[in-house]
Short mmCIF file of N, CA, C and O and ligand atoms in Angstrom, two decimals:
data_model
loop_
_atom_site.label_atom_id
_atom_site.label_comp_id
_atom_site.label_asym_id
_atom_site.label_seq_id
_atom_site.Cartn_x
_atom_site.Cartn_y
_atom_site.Cartn_z
N UNK A 16 56.94 83.90 110.09
CA UNK A 16 56.72 85.09 109.24
C UNK A 16 57.86 86.10 109.47
O UNK A 16 58.26 86.30 110.61
N UNK A 17 58.35 86.72 108.40
CA UNK A 17 59.43 87.70 108.58
C UNK A 17 58.86 89.05 109.00
O UNK A 17 57.65 89.32 108.85
N UNK A 18 59.76 89.90 109.46
CA UNK A 18 59.34 91.25 109.90
C UNK A 18 58.74 92.05 108.73
O UNK A 18 57.82 92.85 108.93
N UNK A 19 59.22 91.79 107.51
CA UNK A 19 58.68 92.56 106.38
C UNK A 19 57.25 92.14 106.04
O UNK A 19 56.43 92.97 105.64
N UNK A 20 56.94 90.85 106.22
CA UNK A 20 55.55 90.41 106.01
C UNK A 20 54.64 91.04 107.07
O UNK A 20 53.49 91.38 106.78
N UNK A 21 55.16 91.20 108.29
CA UNK A 21 54.37 91.86 109.34
C UNK A 21 54.12 93.33 108.98
O UNK A 21 53.06 93.87 109.29
N UNK A 22 55.08 93.95 108.32
CA UNK A 22 54.89 95.34 107.87
C UNK A 22 53.81 95.37 106.78
O UNK A 22 52.91 96.23 106.80
N UNK A 23 53.86 94.44 105.83
CA UNK A 23 52.83 94.39 104.78
C UNK A 23 51.45 94.21 105.41
O UNK A 23 50.48 94.85 104.99
N UNK A 24 51.37 93.33 106.41
CA UNK A 24 50.08 93.04 107.07
C UNK A 24 49.65 94.11 108.07
O UNK A 24 48.62 93.96 108.72
N UNK A 25 50.48 95.16 108.20
CA UNK A 25 50.20 96.27 109.14
C UNK A 25 50.19 95.78 110.59
O UNK A 25 49.54 96.37 111.46
N UNK A 26 50.92 94.69 110.85
CA UNK A 26 51.02 94.20 112.23
C UNK A 26 52.07 94.98 113.01
O UNK A 26 52.02 95.05 114.23
N UNK A 27 53.07 95.49 112.28
CA UNK A 27 54.02 96.40 112.93
C UNK A 27 54.15 97.64 112.05
O UNK A 27 53.99 97.56 110.83
N UNK A 28 54.45 98.79 112.66
CA UNK A 28 54.48 100.03 111.89
C UNK A 28 55.75 100.18 111.07
O UNK A 28 56.79 99.58 111.38
N UNK A 29 55.65 100.97 110.03
CA UNK A 29 56.82 101.33 109.24
C UNK A 29 56.57 102.71 108.66
O UNK A 29 55.42 103.14 108.53
N UNK A 30 57.64 103.38 108.33
CA UNK A 30 57.53 104.70 107.72
C UNK A 30 57.49 104.51 106.20
O UNK A 30 58.52 104.39 105.54
N UNK A 31 56.27 104.44 105.68
CA UNK A 31 56.09 104.10 104.26
C UNK A 31 56.30 105.35 103.40
O UNK A 31 55.72 106.40 103.68
N UNK A 32 57.15 105.21 102.39
CA UNK A 32 57.47 106.36 101.53
C UNK A 32 56.98 106.16 100.10
O UNK A 32 56.99 107.11 99.31
N UNK A 33 56.60 104.95 99.75
CA UNK A 33 56.10 104.68 98.40
C UNK A 33 55.23 103.43 98.46
O UNK A 33 55.57 102.47 99.16
N UNK A 34 54.12 103.46 97.71
CA UNK A 34 53.30 102.26 97.61
C UNK A 34 52.57 102.28 96.27
O UNK A 34 52.10 103.32 95.81
N UNK A 35 52.52 101.12 95.61
CA UNK A 35 51.64 100.95 94.46
C UNK A 35 50.95 99.61 94.62
O UNK A 35 51.03 98.98 95.69
N UNK A 36 50.28 99.13 93.59
CA UNK A 36 49.48 97.91 93.79
C UNK A 36 50.34 96.69 94.12
O UNK A 36 49.87 95.76 94.77
N UNK A 37 51.61 96.71 93.71
CA UNK A 37 52.48 95.54 93.90
C UNK A 37 53.56 95.73 94.96
O UNK A 37 54.04 94.75 95.53
N UNK A 38 53.98 96.96 95.15
CA UNK A 38 55.23 97.21 95.87
C UNK A 38 54.99 98.14 97.06
O UNK A 38 54.17 99.07 96.98
N UNK A 39 55.74 97.86 98.13
CA UNK A 39 55.74 98.72 99.31
C UNK A 39 57.19 99.13 99.58
O UNK A 39 58.10 98.30 99.45
N UNK A 40 57.38 100.40 99.94
CA UNK A 40 58.74 100.87 100.28
C UNK A 40 58.66 101.68 101.55
O UNK A 40 57.74 102.49 101.74
N UNK A 41 59.65 101.47 102.42
CA UNK A 41 59.64 102.13 103.73
C UNK A 41 61.08 102.41 104.16
O UNK A 41 62.03 101.77 103.69
N UNK A 42 61.21 103.38 105.06
CA UNK A 42 62.55 103.76 105.53
C UNK A 42 63.19 102.64 106.34
O UNK A 42 62.53 102.02 107.19
N UNK A 43 64.47 102.41 106.07
CA UNK A 43 65.23 101.44 106.87
C UNK A 43 65.38 101.98 108.29
O UNK A 43 65.64 103.16 108.50
N UNK A 44 65.22 101.09 109.24
CA UNK A 44 65.28 101.48 110.66
C UNK A 44 66.70 101.86 111.09
O UNK A 44 66.88 102.57 112.07
N UNK A 45 67.69 101.42 110.35
CA UNK A 45 69.10 101.73 110.67
C UNK A 45 69.78 102.26 109.41
O UNK A 45 70.55 101.56 108.74
N UNK A 46 69.47 103.52 109.04
CA UNK A 46 69.89 104.03 107.72
C UNK A 46 71.41 104.11 107.56
O UNK A 46 72.12 104.53 108.47
N UNK A 47 71.85 103.73 106.37
CA UNK A 47 73.28 103.77 106.01
C UNK A 47 73.59 104.92 105.06
O UNK A 47 74.71 105.05 104.58
N UNK A 48 72.58 105.76 104.79
CA UNK A 48 72.74 106.94 103.93
C UNK A 48 71.60 107.88 104.30
O UNK A 48 70.63 107.46 104.95
N UNK A 49 71.69 109.17 103.93
CA UNK A 49 70.60 110.11 104.28
C UNK A 49 69.22 109.60 103.84
O UNK A 49 68.23 109.80 104.55
N UNK A 50 69.16 109.00 102.66
CA UNK A 50 67.94 108.29 102.25
C UNK A 50 68.27 106.81 102.13
O UNK A 50 69.18 106.44 101.37
N UNK A 51 67.58 105.99 102.90
CA UNK A 51 67.80 104.54 102.85
C UNK A 51 66.41 103.89 102.95
O UNK A 51 65.80 103.84 104.03
N UNK A 52 65.95 103.42 101.81
CA UNK A 52 64.59 102.90 101.69
C UNK A 52 64.66 101.44 101.27
O UNK A 52 65.52 101.07 100.45
N UNK A 53 63.77 100.62 101.82
CA UNK A 53 63.70 99.21 101.45
C UNK A 53 62.47 98.98 100.57
O UNK A 53 61.37 99.42 100.92
N UNK A 54 62.68 98.31 99.44
CA UNK A 54 61.59 98.00 98.50
C UNK A 54 61.28 96.50 98.57
O UNK A 54 62.18 95.67 98.41
N UNK A 55 60.01 96.19 98.81
CA UNK A 55 59.58 94.78 98.85
C UNK A 55 58.34 94.60 97.99
O UNK A 55 57.57 95.54 97.77
N UNK A 56 58.16 93.36 97.51
CA UNK A 56 56.98 93.03 96.71
C UNK A 56 55.92 92.44 97.62
O UNK A 56 56.20 91.53 98.39
N UNK A 57 54.70 92.95 97.51
CA UNK A 57 53.64 92.51 98.41
C UNK A 57 53.30 91.03 98.23
O UNK A 57 52.81 90.39 99.16
N UNK A 58 53.52 90.49 97.05
CA UNK A 58 53.13 89.10 96.78
C UNK A 58 54.30 88.13 96.85
O UNK A 58 54.16 86.95 96.53
N UNK A 59 55.46 88.63 97.26
CA UNK A 59 56.64 87.76 97.24
C UNK A 59 56.48 86.58 98.20
O UNK A 59 56.01 86.73 99.33
N UNK A 60 56.88 85.42 97.69
CA UNK A 60 57.00 84.25 98.57
C UNK A 60 58.45 83.78 98.57
O UNK A 60 58.74 82.64 98.93
N UNK A 61 59.35 84.66 98.16
CA UNK A 61 60.75 84.26 98.00
C UNK A 61 61.61 84.94 99.05
O UNK A 61 61.31 86.04 99.50
N UNK A 62 62.73 84.28 99.36
CA UNK A 62 63.57 84.82 100.42
C UNK A 62 64.76 85.61 99.89
O UNK A 62 65.40 86.32 100.67
N UNK A 63 65.04 85.48 98.61
CA UNK A 63 66.16 86.26 98.07
C UNK A 63 65.97 86.48 96.57
O UNK A 63 65.05 85.92 95.96
N UNK A 64 66.84 87.30 96.00
CA UNK A 64 66.61 87.72 94.62
C UNK A 64 66.81 86.58 93.62
O UNK A 64 66.14 86.55 92.59
N UNK A 65 67.68 85.63 93.93
CA UNK A 65 67.85 84.54 92.96
C UNK A 65 66.61 83.64 92.92
O UNK A 65 66.21 83.18 91.85
N UNK A 66 65.97 83.45 94.09
CA UNK A 66 64.69 82.72 94.08
C UNK A 66 63.62 83.48 93.34
O UNK A 66 62.81 82.91 92.61
N UNK A 67 63.60 84.79 93.53
CA UNK A 67 62.60 85.61 92.84
C UNK A 67 62.83 85.56 91.33
O UNK A 67 61.89 85.46 90.54
N UNK A 68 64.10 85.63 90.92
CA UNK A 68 64.42 85.57 89.48
C UNK A 68 63.96 84.24 88.89
O UNK A 68 63.44 84.19 87.77
N UNK A 69 64.12 83.16 89.66
CA UNK A 69 63.74 81.83 89.17
C UNK A 69 62.22 81.66 89.10
O UNK A 69 61.68 81.15 88.11
N UNK A 70 61.52 82.12 90.13
CA UNK A 70 60.08 81.82 90.25
C UNK A 70 59.16 82.95 89.84
O UNK A 70 58.05 82.68 89.37
N UNK A 71 59.59 84.19 90.05
CA UNK A 71 58.72 85.34 89.74
C UNK A 71 59.54 86.51 89.22
O UNK A 71 59.59 87.58 89.86
N UNK A 72 60.14 86.36 88.03
CA UNK A 72 60.96 87.46 87.50
C UNK A 72 60.15 88.74 87.28
O UNK A 72 60.71 89.84 87.36
N UNK A 73 58.84 88.59 87.06
CA UNK A 73 58.01 89.79 86.85
C UNK A 73 57.98 90.66 88.12
O UNK A 73 57.77 91.87 88.03
N UNK A 74 58.22 90.04 89.28
CA UNK A 74 58.23 90.84 90.51
C UNK A 74 59.47 91.72 90.58
O UNK A 74 59.43 92.81 91.17
N UNK A 75 60.56 91.26 89.98
CA UNK A 75 61.76 92.11 89.92
C UNK A 75 61.47 93.33 89.04
O UNK A 75 61.85 94.45 89.37
N UNK A 76 60.77 93.09 87.95
CA UNK A 76 60.38 94.22 87.09
C UNK A 76 59.48 95.20 87.86
O UNK A 76 59.67 96.42 87.80
N UNK A 77 58.51 94.67 88.61
CA UNK A 77 57.64 95.54 89.42
C UNK A 77 58.47 96.36 90.41
O UNK A 77 58.22 97.56 90.60
N UNK A 78 59.45 95.71 91.04
CA UNK A 78 60.27 96.41 92.03
C UNK A 78 61.09 97.52 91.39
O UNK A 78 61.16 98.63 91.91
N UNK A 79 61.69 97.25 90.22
CA UNK A 79 62.50 98.29 89.58
C UNK A 79 61.64 99.38 88.96
O UNK A 79 62.06 100.54 88.89
N UNK A 80 60.43 99.04 88.54
CA UNK A 80 59.50 100.11 88.13
C UNK A 80 59.24 101.04 89.30
O UNK A 80 59.23 102.27 89.14
N UNK A 81 59.00 100.46 90.47
CA UNK A 81 58.73 101.26 91.67
C UNK A 81 59.96 102.10 92.04
O UNK A 81 59.83 103.29 92.36
N UNK A 82 61.13 101.49 91.98
CA UNK A 82 62.37 102.21 92.34
C UNK A 82 62.58 103.40 91.41
O UNK A 82 62.88 104.52 91.86
N UNK A 83 62.39 103.20 90.12
CA UNK A 83 62.62 104.32 89.19
C UNK A 83 61.55 105.40 89.37
O UNK A 83 61.85 106.59 89.28
N UNK A 84 60.31 105.01 89.66
CA UNK A 84 59.27 106.01 89.94
C UNK A 84 59.60 106.81 91.19
O UNK A 84 59.49 108.04 91.21
N UNK A 85 60.01 106.09 92.23
CA UNK A 85 60.36 106.76 93.50
C UNK A 85 61.52 107.74 93.28
O UNK A 85 61.49 108.87 93.77
N UNK A 86 62.53 107.30 92.52
CA UNK A 86 63.69 108.17 92.27
C UNK A 86 63.26 109.43 91.52
O UNK A 86 63.70 110.54 91.83
N UNK A 87 62.37 109.26 90.55
CA UNK A 87 61.91 110.41 89.76
C UNK A 87 61.09 111.36 90.64
O UNK A 87 61.32 112.57 90.64
N UNK A 88 60.16 110.78 91.40
CA UNK A 88 59.28 111.61 92.24
C UNK A 88 60.07 112.39 93.29
O UNK A 88 59.64 113.46 93.73
N UNK A 89 61.20 111.84 93.72
CA UNK A 89 61.97 112.47 94.79
C UNK A 89 63.25 113.14 94.30
O UNK A 89 64.13 113.46 95.10
N UNK A 90 63.34 113.33 92.99
CA UNK A 90 64.46 114.06 92.39
C UNK A 90 65.82 113.43 92.68
O UNK A 90 66.80 114.12 92.93
N UNK A 91 65.86 112.12 92.64
CA UNK A 91 67.13 111.41 92.82
C UNK A 91 67.70 110.90 91.50
O UNK A 91 68.57 110.02 91.50
N UNK A 92 67.20 111.44 90.40
CA UNK A 92 67.64 110.88 89.12
C UNK A 92 69.12 111.13 88.83
O UNK A 92 69.70 110.47 87.98
N UNK A 93 69.72 112.08 89.54
CA UNK A 93 71.16 112.32 89.33
C UNK A 93 72.02 111.22 89.93
O UNK A 93 73.19 111.09 89.59
N UNK A 94 71.46 110.41 90.83
CA UNK A 94 72.26 109.30 91.33
C UNK A 94 71.71 108.64 92.57
O UNK A 94 71.23 109.31 93.49
N UNK A 95 71.77 107.35 92.55
CA UNK A 95 71.39 106.55 93.72
C UNK A 95 71.99 105.17 93.56
O UNK A 95 72.52 104.82 92.50
N UNK A 96 71.91 104.38 94.64
CA UNK A 96 72.46 103.01 94.60
C UNK A 96 71.37 102.04 95.01
O UNK A 96 70.63 102.30 95.98
N UNK A 97 71.28 100.92 94.29
CA UNK A 97 70.35 99.84 94.66
C UNK A 97 71.19 98.61 94.97
O UNK A 97 72.05 98.22 94.18
N UNK A 98 70.92 98.03 96.16
CA UNK A 98 71.72 96.89 96.63
C UNK A 98 70.78 95.79 97.08
O UNK A 98 69.72 96.07 97.67
N UNK A 99 71.16 94.55 96.83
CA UNK A 99 70.48 93.44 97.47
C UNK A 99 71.53 92.52 98.10
O UNK A 99 72.56 92.25 97.48
N UNK A 100 71.28 92.13 99.33
CA UNK A 100 72.17 91.20 100.01
C UNK A 100 71.57 89.81 99.88
O UNK A 100 70.39 89.61 100.19
N UNK A 101 72.38 88.88 99.42
CA UNK A 101 71.87 87.52 99.20
C UNK A 101 72.59 86.55 100.11
O UNK A 101 73.80 86.37 100.02
N UNK A 102 71.84 85.95 101.04
CA UNK A 102 72.41 84.91 101.91
C UNK A 102 73.22 85.50 103.05
O UNK A 102 73.61 86.67 103.03
N UNK A 103 73.46 84.67 104.05
CA UNK A 103 74.19 85.12 105.24
C UNK A 103 75.54 85.72 104.90
O UNK A 103 75.92 86.77 105.40
N UNK A 104 76.28 85.06 104.00
CA UNK A 104 77.61 85.56 103.65
C UNK A 104 77.53 86.85 102.85
O UNK A 104 78.52 87.58 102.76
N UNK A 105 76.37 87.11 102.26
CA UNK A 105 76.17 88.37 101.55
C UNK A 105 75.66 89.47 102.45
O UNK A 105 75.35 90.57 101.99
N UNK A 106 75.51 89.17 103.73
CA UNK A 106 75.06 90.18 104.69
C UNK A 106 73.57 90.24 104.87
O UNK A 106 73.05 91.16 105.50
N UNK A 107 72.84 89.25 104.34
CA UNK A 107 71.38 89.29 104.47
C UNK A 107 70.96 88.92 105.88
O UNK A 107 71.47 87.95 106.46
N UNK A 108 70.03 89.69 106.44
CA UNK A 108 69.53 89.41 107.79
C UNK A 108 68.02 89.18 107.81
O UNK A 108 67.51 88.55 108.73
N UNK A 109 67.31 89.72 106.82
CA UNK A 109 65.86 89.48 106.72
C UNK A 109 65.62 88.68 105.45
O UNK A 109 65.93 89.15 104.34
N UNK A 110 65.05 87.48 105.63
CA UNK A 110 64.97 86.55 104.50
C UNK A 110 63.61 86.66 103.79
O UNK A 110 62.84 85.70 103.70
N UNK A 111 63.36 87.86 103.33
CA UNK A 111 62.22 88.20 102.47
C UNK A 111 62.81 89.14 101.43
O UNK A 111 63.37 90.20 101.80
N UNK A 112 62.73 88.78 100.16
CA UNK A 112 63.45 89.51 99.10
C UNK A 112 63.22 91.02 99.21
O UNK A 112 62.08 91.48 99.31
N UNK A 113 64.32 91.77 99.18
CA UNK A 113 64.22 93.22 99.24
C UNK A 113 65.41 93.87 98.57
O UNK A 113 66.48 93.28 98.46
N UNK A 114 65.18 95.11 98.12
CA UNK A 114 66.24 95.94 97.57
C UNK A 114 66.41 97.16 98.46
O UNK A 114 65.43 97.79 98.86
N UNK A 115 67.69 97.48 98.75
CA UNK A 115 68.02 98.71 99.46
C UNK A 115 68.19 99.83 98.43
O UNK A 115 68.92 99.65 97.44
N UNK A 116 67.57 100.97 98.67
CA UNK A 116 67.74 102.17 97.85
C UNK A 116 68.49 103.19 98.71
O UNK A 116 68.01 103.58 99.78
N UNK A 117 69.67 103.59 98.25
CA UNK A 117 70.52 104.50 99.02
C UNK A 117 70.78 105.75 98.20
O UNK A 117 71.14 105.66 97.01
N UNK A 118 70.61 106.91 98.83
CA UNK A 118 70.82 108.16 98.10
C UNK A 118 70.99 109.30 99.09
O UNK A 118 70.86 109.12 100.31
N UNK A 119 71.29 110.47 98.54
CA UNK A 119 71.33 111.67 99.36
C UNK A 119 72.72 112.03 99.83
O UNK A 119 72.90 112.98 100.58
N UNK A 120 73.69 111.29 99.41
CA UNK A 120 75.08 111.62 99.72
C UNK A 120 75.92 111.12 98.57
O UNK A 120 75.48 110.29 97.79
N UNK A 121 77.14 111.65 98.48
CA UNK A 121 78.05 111.10 97.49
C UNK A 121 78.50 109.75 98.02
O UNK A 121 79.18 109.67 99.04
N UNK A 122 78.07 108.68 97.37
CA UNK A 122 78.22 107.35 97.95
C UNK A 122 79.60 106.74 97.73
O UNK A 122 79.97 105.79 98.38
N UNK A 123 80.35 107.30 96.79
CA UNK A 123 81.67 106.74 96.54
C UNK A 123 81.60 105.41 95.84
O UNK A 123 80.52 104.87 95.59
N UNK A 124 82.76 104.87 95.51
CA UNK A 124 82.80 103.58 94.85
C UNK A 124 83.15 102.51 95.86
O UNK A 124 83.77 102.77 96.88
N UNK A 125 82.75 101.27 95.57
CA UNK A 125 83.09 100.18 96.47
C UNK A 125 84.60 100.10 96.64
O UNK A 125 85.36 100.25 95.69
N UNK A 126 85.03 99.87 97.87
CA UNK A 126 86.45 99.67 98.12
C UNK A 126 87.24 100.96 98.23
O UNK A 126 88.45 100.93 98.43
N UNK A 127 86.56 102.11 98.14
CA UNK A 127 87.30 103.39 98.22
C UNK A 127 86.93 104.12 99.52
O UNK A 127 85.84 103.94 100.03
P1 AMP B 212 69.49 92.85 104.91
O1 AMP B 212 70.58 92.85 105.92
O2 AMP B 212 69.94 93.10 103.50
O3 AMP B 212 68.62 91.60 105.04
O4 AMP B 212 68.58 94.09 105.23
C1 AMP B 212 67.62 94.11 106.23
C2 AMP B 212 67.40 95.55 106.60
O5 AMP B 212 66.17 95.64 107.29
C3 AMP B 212 68.48 96.16 107.50
O6 AMP B 212 69.07 97.27 106.82
C4 AMP B 212 67.69 96.59 108.74
O7 AMP B 212 68.14 97.81 109.28
C5 AMP B 212 66.28 96.69 108.21
N1 AMP B 212 65.21 96.50 109.18
C6 AMP B 212 65.07 95.51 110.09
N2 AMP B 212 63.92 95.65 110.77
C7 AMP B 212 63.30 96.75 110.27
C8 AMP B 212 62.07 97.42 110.55
N3 AMP B 212 61.22 96.98 111.50
N4 AMP B 212 61.76 98.52 109.84
C9 AMP B 212 62.60 98.97 108.89
N5 AMP B 212 63.78 98.39 108.57
C10 AMP B 212 64.12 97.29 109.24
#
């Protein structure tokens, strides 16, 4: 079982900042921006976004609905970044599909 499934099961604590019937979001333990939140689907059985797209594309819709609601509720509509790391070479370390939500600073462009 991955660490994120343990968070869903309340086996380990997390700082939860958003929850709806499908999605849970909590603060990243090693933030890379003033706001760094991880969004996961409670019913996901997939390890990355390409698997989720293939088997449960509706879960991607649930996740982005949650992300846009969270951004609106927290006044981040002027700008934020959503990232997913896919596979070891993509920098993925937890193999349970998730999106990083980064905001609260001028994030700059990739490569700058
Ligand atoms: P990734 O490298 O894209 O798989 O992202 C995994 C993220 O999970 C990293 O940014 C970690 O800092 C974060 N992380 C790992 N364990 C925890 C935890 N117990 N609570 C919150 N975030 C975590």
